[in-house]
Amino acid sequence: MRAVDLIRRKRDDGELAPDEIRFLVAGVTSGAVPEYQWAALLMAIVWRGMNAAETEALVDAMLHSGTVIDLSDLPGPKVDKHSTGGVADTTSLILAPVVAACGATVPMVSGRGLGHTGGTLDKLESIPGFRVDLDLDAYRRVARECGLVLAGQTAEIAPADRVLYALRDATATVESIPLITASILSKKLAEGIDSLVLDVKCGDGAFMTRPEDARALATSLVTIGRGLGTPVRALLTSMDEPLGPAVGNALEVREAIACLRGTGDASLAELSLELAAEMLLVSGAADDIESARARCRRAIADGSALERFRRVVIAQGGDGRICDTPDTVLPRAARVELVRAGRTGFVAGRRAWPIGQASMLLGAGRSTVDSRIDPAAGIVLRRRVGDPVRDGDVLAELHVNTEHAHALAAATELLVTAFRIEAEPVPRPPLVLGRL
Amino acid sequence: MRAVDLIRRKRDDGELAPDEIRFLVAGVTSGAVPEYQWAALLMAIVWRGMNAAETEALVDAMLHSGTVIDLSDLPGPKVDKHSTGGVADTTSLILAPVVAACGATVPMVSGRGLGHTGGTLDKLESIPGFRVDLDLDAYRRVARECGLVLAGQTAEIAPADRVLYALRDATATVESIPLITASILSKKLAEGIDSLVLDVKCGDGAFMTRPEDARALATSLVTIGRGLGTPVRALLTSMDEPLGPAVGNALEVREAIACLRGTGDASLAELSLELAAEMLLVSGAADDIESARARCRRAIADGSALERFRRVVIAQGGDGRICDTPDTVLPRAARVELVRAGRTGFVAGRRAWPIGQASMLLGAGRSTVDSRIDPAAGIVLRRRVGDPVRDGDVLAELHVNTEHAHALAAATELLVTAFRIEAEPVPRPPLVLGRL
């Protein structure tokens, strides 16, 4: 079997067999198939696509390129949620303890932020002492003790994806539904889960800006995941405006704790609980969506979700007092500048992309994979679409330290252009656009 | 400027600007743009193509990635011919001395054979002592003294092409008209020529099997060459059957010398002189095709072409007696096996591809770039399409040494399937299918 012949077949719109895909994936991990051959193959896949059988084989080969964690010795269902990424998308920190409090285990392997999107690992690392680099033993132990674990991808998990992800980034071959499907599922199915909920974001601040593309990606993820024997459900959710009010790492942790206390932002709490309910449903921990929602709300109301969060923070080396007095534990920026409305009316638009960019400029995100994150930096949004606003009202707070103070003017400008204020009231847009 | 952005633009069917193409080509030579990025770009070019401006910029950048030889101090026109490759395509060895004898200089940089096609360098190296690895000084000296030089590509000529050619071979991105155009023209325009004739082969034994593809390639070569200020003419010629009677290195040299003596194969001589006449025409050494043809025929008849060949063989270290007694100078195979006709009728087909494959199996060609060539091995074809044949007549001789004798059965089988004999006479097909 020669890689060049397989590249040629895909180039000519042919189909690759499962053993051929295994050969190629094994080759990228071992180095037997050079990166330049994979780069050409990736572009041919962007061009020609992959059918369901090929995509399943690709997920399976990438999944088995490394360790597939087995948590079957833990009681009850093991379920996770994956989001395709957005701005102020803090749901993971809320839904994981909620689902754990409802009796399922949430073994969550997350990533870091890049560009205008945030990453769960960066948010967690804003908690003093919190460690995300767990070895396999620690991962199992935390999952067993807490009912959830919040870790980073280790070298053992889907090493083929690590190589291919970096290669796709450098070769403009990210935008391919089968390749995105394989990257997401190979990592998630290696975590030790037996079911999965996907939050496929759509809109200005999402990877997929058009609803039809987001739906196609969600369909692929659900179809391929189920084809591999894992129950998968997907929500299509709006990322035209940032989901929650906080953009930036410590700011989002603070907001997540507020939601776990029942005093947080309504939209962020609503979507977090909706995803948590879907997790109970897909994992078999609940029989219908209504009873699942009720259990999730109860886990907030009775404090059991917050207690789970406290437990995992402590188990992963963090300061548990964060659950009681987050403002004294979390880092805070030296300056807070205010962005105000220039007219009276109603917020008709609050674009996620420029807000994510502004947050990155303030130090909360990465412009390149090597950028250093300022955990305290970011933005707190004080108005959302549909809200009335008066001339001079505060639209947003910009939290910044000296190191990034030079970016304040640009960030302010981005915020001003992100908000659109009109005279007539605008209905609040739905959070959930569809379900698969 | 970032390579990934340029790859993305091409992927999305956008156009690359000349400075962007220069950046990419400079990067592949220096290593600043890694091979994997070029591999993805190559596949995107196979997919999306390149317009004339992009292709011109690509040729120009590849041409200037190394030394562009300047022979303007030599008197008269400098002209070369390039063939896209075929079986028993021995024209270079004939037309170069003919054109030199007619007063133009032919600075010819050739390649080696691969797969079923032969290479001029391998043929020349079957002449004892003949050296093709000339440095720039020797190249100039031989061109000046002989009116022709027959050399291999040096490291200084179009180094970007060398990297990209190997990369295309490994990534199934050979089949792209702009990429083929850039590879051919960047090497040829670096030789020191001021005009060029292209022999674009079409048919069973050619790179382009379909006439429309061959015409598209010829059109691209002529258009881009002229766009860069070099007069270019192209012939579309048939490669359904091998051109000459000899397939294999020493065998082809012997046949070329026969043609230079005026006693060689009629078809091979005819096409060689037609290409030579086109070279005189495109270079301005002749005013019309009829007078050009007459001069070429005269160079054969008066022995001046053969004399030029003798001169270049000696200048490049070879044994000049080859022009008088080739059979005593050239290596000969230990065994000659005959392939005979199994029925009486007329040769209706003589497929070039299996004949080239058979020759390769006998040791005359390379299955991989590292294979060693047997200069004496090969095939002599004794019947061509249109010839009458009787049951038991010899169709071909297989020349083989002990080392490759194990391949005789397979080679014989390929020869038998290559010949198609029918009851009714078949007209001899035209050699030249079109001109641009």
Coordinates of C-alpha atoms in Angstrom, one line a residue, chain B:
Chain B
M1 CA 2.8 37.4 4.1
R2 CA 1.8 34.0 5.4
A3 CA 1.8 30.8 3.3
V4 CA -1.4 29.5 5.0
D5 CA -3.3 32.6 3.8
L6 CA -2.2 32.0 0.3
I7 CA -3.1 28.4 0.4
R8 CA -6.5 29.3 1.7
R9 CA -7.0 31.8 -1.1
K10 CA -6.1 29.3 -3.8
R11 CA -8.3 26.7 -2.0
D12 CA -11.2 29.1 -2.3
D13 CA -10.6 29.6 -6.0
G14 CA -8.9 33.0 -5.6
E15 CA -5.9 34.3 -7.5
L16 CA -2.3 34.6 -6.3
A17 CA -0.4 37.8 -7.1
P18 CA 3.1 37.6 -8.7
D19 CA 4.9 38.7 -5.5
E20 CA 3.0 36.1 -3.5
I21 CA 4.0 33.4 -5.9
R22 CA 7.6 34.6 -5.7
F23 CA 7.4 34.4 -1.9
L24 CA 6.1 30.8 -2.0
V25 CA 8.8 29.7 -4.5
A26 CA 11.6 31.4 -2.7
G27 CA 10.3 29.7 0.4
V28 CA 10.4 26.2 -1.0
T29 CA 14.0 26.7 -2.1
S30 CA 15.2 28.2 1.2
G31 CA 13.0 25.9 3.4
A32 CA 11.2 28.9 4.9
V33 CA 7.9 27.5 3.5
P34 CA 7.8 23.8 4.6
E35 CA 7.1 21.1 2.2
Y36 CA 3.7 20.2 3.8
Q37 CA 2.4 23.7 3.0
W38 CA 3.5 23.4 -0.6
A39 CA 1.9 19.9 -0.8
A40 CA -1.4 21.4 0.3
L41 CA -0.9 24.2 -2.2
L42 CA -0.1 21.8 -5.0
M43 CA -3.3 19.9 -4.4
A44 CA -5.3 23.2 -4.3
I45 CA -3.7 24.1 -7.7
V46 CA -4.7 20.7 -9.1
W47 CA -8.2 21.4 -7.9
R48 CA -8.6 25.1 -8.8
G49 CA -6.0 25.6 -11.5
M50 CA -4.0 28.8 -12.2
N51 CA -4.8 31.5 -14.7
A52 CA -2.2 32.6 -17.3
A53 CA -0.9 35.5 -15.1
E54 CA -0.3 33.1 -12.1
T55 CA 1.3 30.4 -14.3
E56 CA 3.6 33.0 -15.9
A57 CA 4.6 34.2 -12.4
L58 CA 5.2 30.6 -11.3
V59 CA 7.4 29.9 -14.3
D60 CA 9.3 33.1 -13.7
A61 CA 9.8 32.5 -10.0
M62 CA 11.0 28.9 -10.5
L63 CA 13.2 30.0 -13.4
H64 CA 14.9 32.6 -11.2
S65 CA 15.2 30.3 -8.2
G66 CA 18.6 29.3 -9.7
T67 CA 21.1 30.2 -12.4
V68 CA 19.7 31.4 -15.7
I69 CA 22.4 30.6 -18.2
D70 CA 23.3 33.5 -20.6
L71 CA 24.6 32.3 -24.0
S72 CA 24.1 35.7 -25.7
D73 CA 27.8 35.9 -26.4
L74 CA 27.5 32.9 -28.8
P75 CA 26.6 33.9 -32.3
G76 CA 23.3 33.0 -33.9
P77 CA 20.0 31.8 -32.4
K78 CA 19.9 29.4 -29.4
V79 CA 17.0 27.0 -29.7
D80 CA 15.9 23.7 -28.0
K81 CA 13.2 21.1 -28.2
H82 CA 11.4 19.5 -25.3
S83 CA 9.2 16.4 -25.5
T84 CA 6.7 15.4 -22.9
G85 CA 8.0 11.9 -23.1
G86 CA 7.2 8.6 -24.9
V87 CA 8.5 5.3 -26.0
A88 CA 11.2 5.0 -28.7
D89 CA 11.2 8.8 -28.9
T90 CA 14.8 9.2 -30.1
T91 CA 14.3 12.5 -31.9
S92 CA 16.6 14.6 -29.6
L93 CA 19.8 12.7 -30.6
I94 CA 18.9 13.4 -34.3
L95 CA 17.5 16.9 -34.4
A96 CA 20.1 18.5 -32.1
P97 CA 23.1 17.8 -34.5
V98 CA 20.9 18.6 -37.5
V99 CA 19.9 22.0 -36.2
A100 CA 23.5 22.7 -35.1
A101 CA 24.6 21.8 -38.7
C102 CA 22.1 24.4 -40.0
G103 CA 23.7 27.2 -37.9
A104 CA 21.7 27.5 -34.7
T105 CA 23.0 26.5 -31.3
V106 CA 21.1 23.8 -29.4
P107 CA 21.9 24.0 -25.6
M108 CA 19.9 20.9 -24.4
V109 CA 19.4 20.0 -20.8
S110 CA 17.7 16.7 -20.6
G111 CA 16.3 14.3 -18.0
R112 CA 16.4 10.6 -17.1
G113 CA 13.7 8.0 -17.9
L114 CA 11.2 6.8 -15.4
G115 CA 8.6 4.1 -15.7
H116 CA 7.8 3.2 -19.3
T117 CA 9.4 6.3 -20.8
G118 CA 13.1 6.7 -21.7
G119 CA 15.4 9.6 -21.0
T120 CA 17.9 11.3 -23.2
L121 CA 20.6 11.2 -20.5
D122 CA 20.3 7.4 -20.1
K123 CA 20.6 7.0 -23.9
L124 CA 23.7 9.2 -24.0
E125 CA 25.4 7.4 -21.2
S126 CA 25.2 4.1 -23.1
I127 CA 28.0 5.7 -25.2
P128 CA 31.3 4.6 -23.6
G129 CA 32.9 7.6 -21.8
F130 CA 30.1 10.1 -22.5
R131 CA 29.6 12.5 -19.6
V132 CA 26.4 14.4 -19.1
D133 CA 27.3 16.0 -15.7
L134 CA 28.9 19.2 -17.1
D135 CA 29.6 22.2 -15.1
L136 CA 28.7 25.6 -16.4
D137 CA 32.0 26.3 -18.0
A138 CA 32.1 23.0 -19.8
Y139 CA 28.5 23.5 -20.9
R140 CA 29.4 26.9 -22.5
R141 CA 32.5 25.5 -24.0
V142 CA 30.8 22.5 -25.6
A143 CA 27.9 24.7 -26.9
R144 CA 30.4 27.1 -28.5
E145 CA 32.7 24.5 -30.0
C146 CA 30.0 22.0 -31.3
G147 CA 26.9 24.2 -31.7
L148 CA 25.1 21.8 -29.4
V149 CA 25.5 20.4 -25.9
L150 CA 23.7 17.5 -24.3
A151 CA 23.8 17.8 -20.5
G152 CA 21.9 16.9 -17.4
Q153 CA 20.2 19.4 -15.0
T154 CA 22.7 20.8 -12.6
A155 CA 21.9 21.8 -9.0
E156 CA 22.1 25.5 -10.1
I157 CA 19.3 25.2 -12.7
A158 CA 15.7 25.8 -11.3
P159 CA 16.3 24.3 -7.8
A160 CA 12.7 25.1 -6.9
D161 CA 11.6 22.7 -9.7
R162 CA 13.7 20.0 -8.3
V163 CA 12.0 20.2 -4.9
L164 CA 8.5 20.6 -6.3
Y165 CA 8.9 17.8 -8.9
A166 CA 9.8 15.3 -6.2
L167 CA 7.0 16.6 -4.0
R168 CA 4.4 16.3 -6.8
D169 CA 5.6 12.8 -7.5
A170 CA 4.9 11.8 -3.8
T171 CA 1.6 13.7 -3.4
A172 CA -0.3 12.8 -6.6
T173 CA -0.2 16.3 -7.9
V174 CA 1.6 15.7 -11.1
E175 CA -1.5 16.0 -13.3
S176 CA -2.0 19.8 -13.5
I177 CA -1.4 21.8 -16.6
P178 CA -0.1 24.9 -14.9
L179 CA 2.3 22.8 -12.8
I180 CA 3.5 20.9 -15.8
T181 CA 3.9 24.1 -17.7
A182 CA 5.9 25.7 -14.9
S183 CA 8.2 22.6 -14.5
I184 CA 9.0 22.3 -18.2
L185 CA 9.4 26.0 -19.0
S186 CA 11.4 26.9 -15.9
K187 CA 14.0 24.3 -16.7
K188 CA 14.1 25.0 -20.5
L189 CA 14.2 28.8 -20.2
A190 CA 17.2 28.5 -17.8
E191 CA 19.3 26.7 -20.4
G192 CA 20.2 29.9 -22.3
I193 CA 17.8 29.5 -25.2
D194 CA 15.9 32.3 -27.0
S195 CA 13.2 30.1 -28.6
L196 CA 11.7 26.7 -28.1
V197 CA 9.9 23.9 -29.8
L198 CA 7.6 21.5 -27.9
D199 CA 6.7 18.0 -28.9
V200 CA 3.6 17.3 -26.9
K201 CA 2.9 13.6 -27.1
C202 CA -0.6 12.1 -27.1
G203 CA -1.8 8.5 -26.8
D204 CA -1.3 5.2 -25.2
G205 CA 2.4 5.7 -24.3
A206 CA 2.2 9.4 -23.5
F207 CA 1.6 11.3 -20.3
M208 CA -1.5 12.8 -21.9
T209 CA -3.6 10.0 -23.4
R210 CA -6.5 12.2 -24.6
P211 CA -6.0 14.6 -27.5
E212 CA -7.9 17.4 -25.7
D213 CA -5.6 17.2 -22.7
A214 CA -2.5 17.2 -24.9
R215 CA -3.9 20.2 -26.8
A216 CA -4.6 22.0 -23.5
L217 CA -1.1 21.4 -22.3
A218 CA 0.4 22.5 -25.6
T219 CA -1.7 25.7 -25.6
S220 CA -0.6 26.5 -22.1
L221 CA 3.1 25.9 -22.9
V222 CA 2.9 28.1 -26.0
T223 CA 0.9 30.8 -24.3
I224 CA 3.0 31.1 -21.2
G225 CA 6.3 30.8 -23.1
R226 CA 5.3 33.6 -25.4
G227 CA 3.9 35.7 -22.5
L228 CA 7.4 35.5 -21.0
G229 CA 8.9 36.8 -24.3
T230 CA 10.2 33.5 -25.7
P231 CA 8.9 32.4 -29.1
V232 CA 7.5 28.9 -28.7
R233 CA 5.9 26.5 -31.2
A234 CA 4.4 23.2 -30.4
L235 CA 3.6 20.0 -32.4
L236 CA 1.0 17.6 -31.1
T237 CA 2.3 14.1 -32.1
S238 CA 1.0 10.6 -31.8
M239 CA 2.3 8.3 -29.1
D240 CA -0.2 5.5 -29.6
E241 CA 2.6 3.3 -31.0
P242 CA 6.3 3.7 -30.2
L243 CA 7.8 6.4 -32.6
G244 CA 11.0 4.5 -33.7
P245 CA 11.9 0.9 -33.9
A246 CA 14.3 0.9 -31.0
V247 CA 13.3 1.0 -27.3
G248 CA 16.3 1.0 -25.0
N249 CA 19.4 3.1 -24.6
A250 CA 22.2 1.8 -26.8
L251 CA 19.6 0.5 -29.2
E252 CA 18.2 4.0 -29.6
V253 CA 21.7 5.6 -30.0
R254 CA 22.4 3.1 -32.8
E255 CA 19.1 4.0 -34.5
A256 CA 19.8 7.7 -34.1
I257 CA 23.1 7.3 -35.8
A258 CA 21.4 5.4 -38.6
C259 CA 19.0 8.3 -39.1
L260 CA 22.0 10.7 -39.1
R261 CA 23.5 8.6 -41.8
G262 CA 20.2 8.7 -43.8
T263 CA 19.6 5.0 -43.4
G264 CA 17.4 4.9 -40.3
D265 CA 13.8 4.4 -39.6
A266 CA 11.5 6.5 -41.9
S267 CA 9.0 7.6 -39.2
L268 CA 11.7 8.5 -36.6
A269 CA 13.7 10.4 -39.2
E270 CA 10.6 12.2 -40.5
L271 CA 9.5 13.5 -37.1
S272 CA 13.0 14.4 -36.1
L273 CA 13.5 16.5 -39.2
E274 CA 10.0 18.0 -38.8
L275 CA 10.9 19.1 -35.3
A276 CA 14.3 20.4 -36.5
A277 CA 12.6 22.4 -39.2
E278 CA 10.3 23.9 -36.6
M279 CA 13.3 24.8 -34.5
L280 CA 14.9 26.7 -37.4
L281 CA 11.6 28.5 -38.0
V282 CA 10.9 29.5 -34.4
S283 CA 14.4 30.6 -33.9
G284 CA 14.4 32.8 -37.0
A285 CA 17.2 30.7 -38.6
A286 CA 14.7 30.0 -41.5
D287 CA 12.0 32.0 -43.0
D288 CA 9.5 29.3 -43.9
I289 CA 8.9 25.7 -43.1
E290 CA 9.7 24.4 -46.6
S291 CA 13.1 25.9 -46.8
A292 CA 13.8 24.8 -43.2
R293 CA 12.9 21.2 -44.1
A294 CA 15.2 21.3 -47.1
R295 CA 18.1 22.5 -45.1
C296 CA 17.6 19.8 -42.5
R297 CA 17.4 17.1 -45.2
R298 CA 20.6 18.5 -46.7
A299 CA 22.4 18.4 -43.3
I300 CA 21.7 14.6 -43.3
A301 CA 22.6 14.1 -46.9
D302 CA 26.0 16.0 -46.8
G303 CA 27.1 14.3 -43.5
S304 CA 27.3 17.6 -41.6
A305 CA 24.8 16.5 -39.0
L306 CA 26.6 13.3 -38.3
E307 CA 29.8 15.3 -38.1
R308 CA 28.2 17.5 -35.4
F309 CA 27.2 14.5 -33.5
R310 CA 30.7 13.1 -33.6
R311 CA 32.1 16.4 -32.4
V312 CA 29.7 16.6 -29.4
V313 CA 30.4 12.9 -28.4
I314 CA 34.1 13.6 -28.4
A315 CA 33.7 16.9 -26.6
Q316 CA 31.7 15.3 -23.9
G317 CA 34.3 12.5 -23.4
G318 CA 32.7 9.8 -25.6
D319 CA 34.1 7.5 -28.2
G320 CA 33.8 9.2 -31.5
R321 CA 34.2 6.0 -33.5
I322 CA 30.6 5.4 -32.6
C323 CA 29.6 7.4 -35.7
D324 CA 31.5 4.9 -38.0
T325 CA 31.1 1.5 -36.3
P326 CA 28.4 1.9 -33.6
D327 CA 28.0 -1.9 -33.2
T328 CA 31.6 -2.3 -32.1
V329 CA 31.5 0.7 -29.7
L330 CA 28.0 0.3 -28.1
P331 CA 27.3 -2.4 -25.4
R332 CA 25.3 -5.3 -26.7
A333 CA 23.1 -7.7 -24.8
A334 CA 24.1 -11.3 -24.3
R335 CA 20.8 -12.7 -25.6
V336 CA 18.3 -11.7 -28.3
E337 CA 14.9 -13.4 -28.2
L338 CA 12.4 -13.1 -30.9
V339 CA 8.7 -12.5 -30.6
R340 CA 6.8 -13.8 -33.6
A341 CA 3.4 -13.1 -35.1
G342 CA 0.7 -15.8 -34.4
R343 CA -1.4 -15.1 -37.5
T344 CA -1.2 -13.5 -41.0
G345 CA -2.7 -10.1 -41.7
F346 CA -1.9 -6.5 -41.0
V347 CA -0.6 -4.7 -37.9
A348 CA -3.6 -2.7 -36.7
G349 CA -2.2 -1.7 -33.3
R350 CA 1.2 -1.6 -31.5
R351 CA 0.5 -0.1 -28.1
A352 CA 3.4 2.0 -26.7
W353 CA 2.6 1.5 -23.0
P354 CA 3.1 -2.3 -22.7
I355 CA 6.1 -2.1 -25.0
G356 CA 7.7 0.6 -22.7
Q357 CA 6.8 -1.6 -19.7
A358 CA 8.4 -4.6 -21.3
S359 CA 11.6 -2.6 -22.1
M360 CA 11.7 -1.5 -18.4
L361 CA 11.4 -5.1 -17.3
L362 CA 14.3 -6.1 -19.5
G363 CA 16.5 -3.5 -17.6
A364 CA 16.3 -0.6 -20.1
G365 CA 14.3 1.6 -17.8
R366 CA 13.6 2.5 -14.2
S367 CA 10.8 1.2 -12.1
T368 CA 11.9 3.6 -9.3
V369 CA 14.2 6.6 -9.4
D370 CA 17.0 4.5 -7.8
S371 CA 16.9 1.6 -10.4
R372 CA 20.1 0.9 -12.3
I373 CA 19.8 0.9 -16.1
D374 CA 21.2 -1.8 -18.3
P375 CA 22.4 0.3 -21.4
A376 CA 22.4 -2.7 -23.7
A377 CA 18.9 -4.0 -22.9
G378 CA 15.7 -3.2 -24.8
I379 CA 13.5 -4.0 -27.7
V380 CA 13.8 -3.7 -31.5
L381 CA 10.4 -3.5 -33.2
R382 CA 10.3 -5.0 -36.7
R383 CA 6.8 -4.2 -37.7
R384 CA 4.7 -1.0 -37.2
V385 CA 1.0 -0.2 -37.7
G386 CA 0.0 -0.6 -41.3
D387 CA 2.7 -3.2 -42.1
P388 CA 1.6 -6.6 -43.5
V389 CA 2.7 -9.6 -41.5
R390 CA 2.7 -13.4 -42.0
D391 CA 2.2 -16.1 -39.3
G392 CA 5.7 -16.7 -37.8
D393 CA 7.2 -13.4 -38.9
V394 CA 9.4 -11.7 -36.3
L395 CA 7.5 -8.8 -34.7
A396 CA 10.2 -7.8 -32.2
E397 CA 13.6 -8.6 -30.8
L398 CA 14.1 -8.6 -27.0
H399 CA 17.7 -7.7 -26.0
V400 CA 18.5 -8.9 -22.5
N401 CA 21.4 -9.7 -20.2
T402 CA 21.5 -12.5 -17.7
E403 CA 20.5 -10.2 -14.8
H404 CA 17.1 -9.5 -16.3
A405 CA 16.6 -12.8 -18.2
H406 CA 13.9 -13.8 -15.6
A407 CA 11.7 -11.0 -17.0
L408 CA 11.7 -12.4 -20.6
A409 CA 8.5 -14.3 -20.2
A410 CA 6.6 -11.3 -18.9
A411 CA 8.2 -9.0 -21.5
T412 CA 7.2 -11.4 -24.3
E413 CA 3.6 -11.6 -23.0
L414 CA 3.5 -7.7 -23.0
L415 CA 4.8 -7.6 -26.6
V416 CA 2.2 -10.2 -27.7
T417 CA -0.6 -8.2 -26.2
A418 CA 0.8 -4.9 -27.5
F419 CA 0.5 -6.1 -31.1
R420 CA -2.9 -6.4 -32.7
I421 CA -3.1 -8.1 -36.1
E422 CA -6.2 -8.0 -38.2
A423 CA -7.2 -9.4 -41.6
E424 CA -7.9 -6.1 -43.3
P425 CA -5.2 -3.6 -44.1
V426 CA -5.0 -0.5 -41.9
P427 CA -3.7 2.9 -43.0
R428 CA -0.5 4.2 -41.4
P429 CA -1.6 6.8 -38.8
P430 CA -0.3 10.4 -39.1
L431 CA 2.8 11.3 -36.9
V432 CA 1.8 14.9 -36.5
L433 CA -1.7 15.5 -35.1
G434 CA -1.6 19.3 -34.8
R435 CA 0.5 22.5 -34.6
L436 CA 0.4 25.5 -32.4

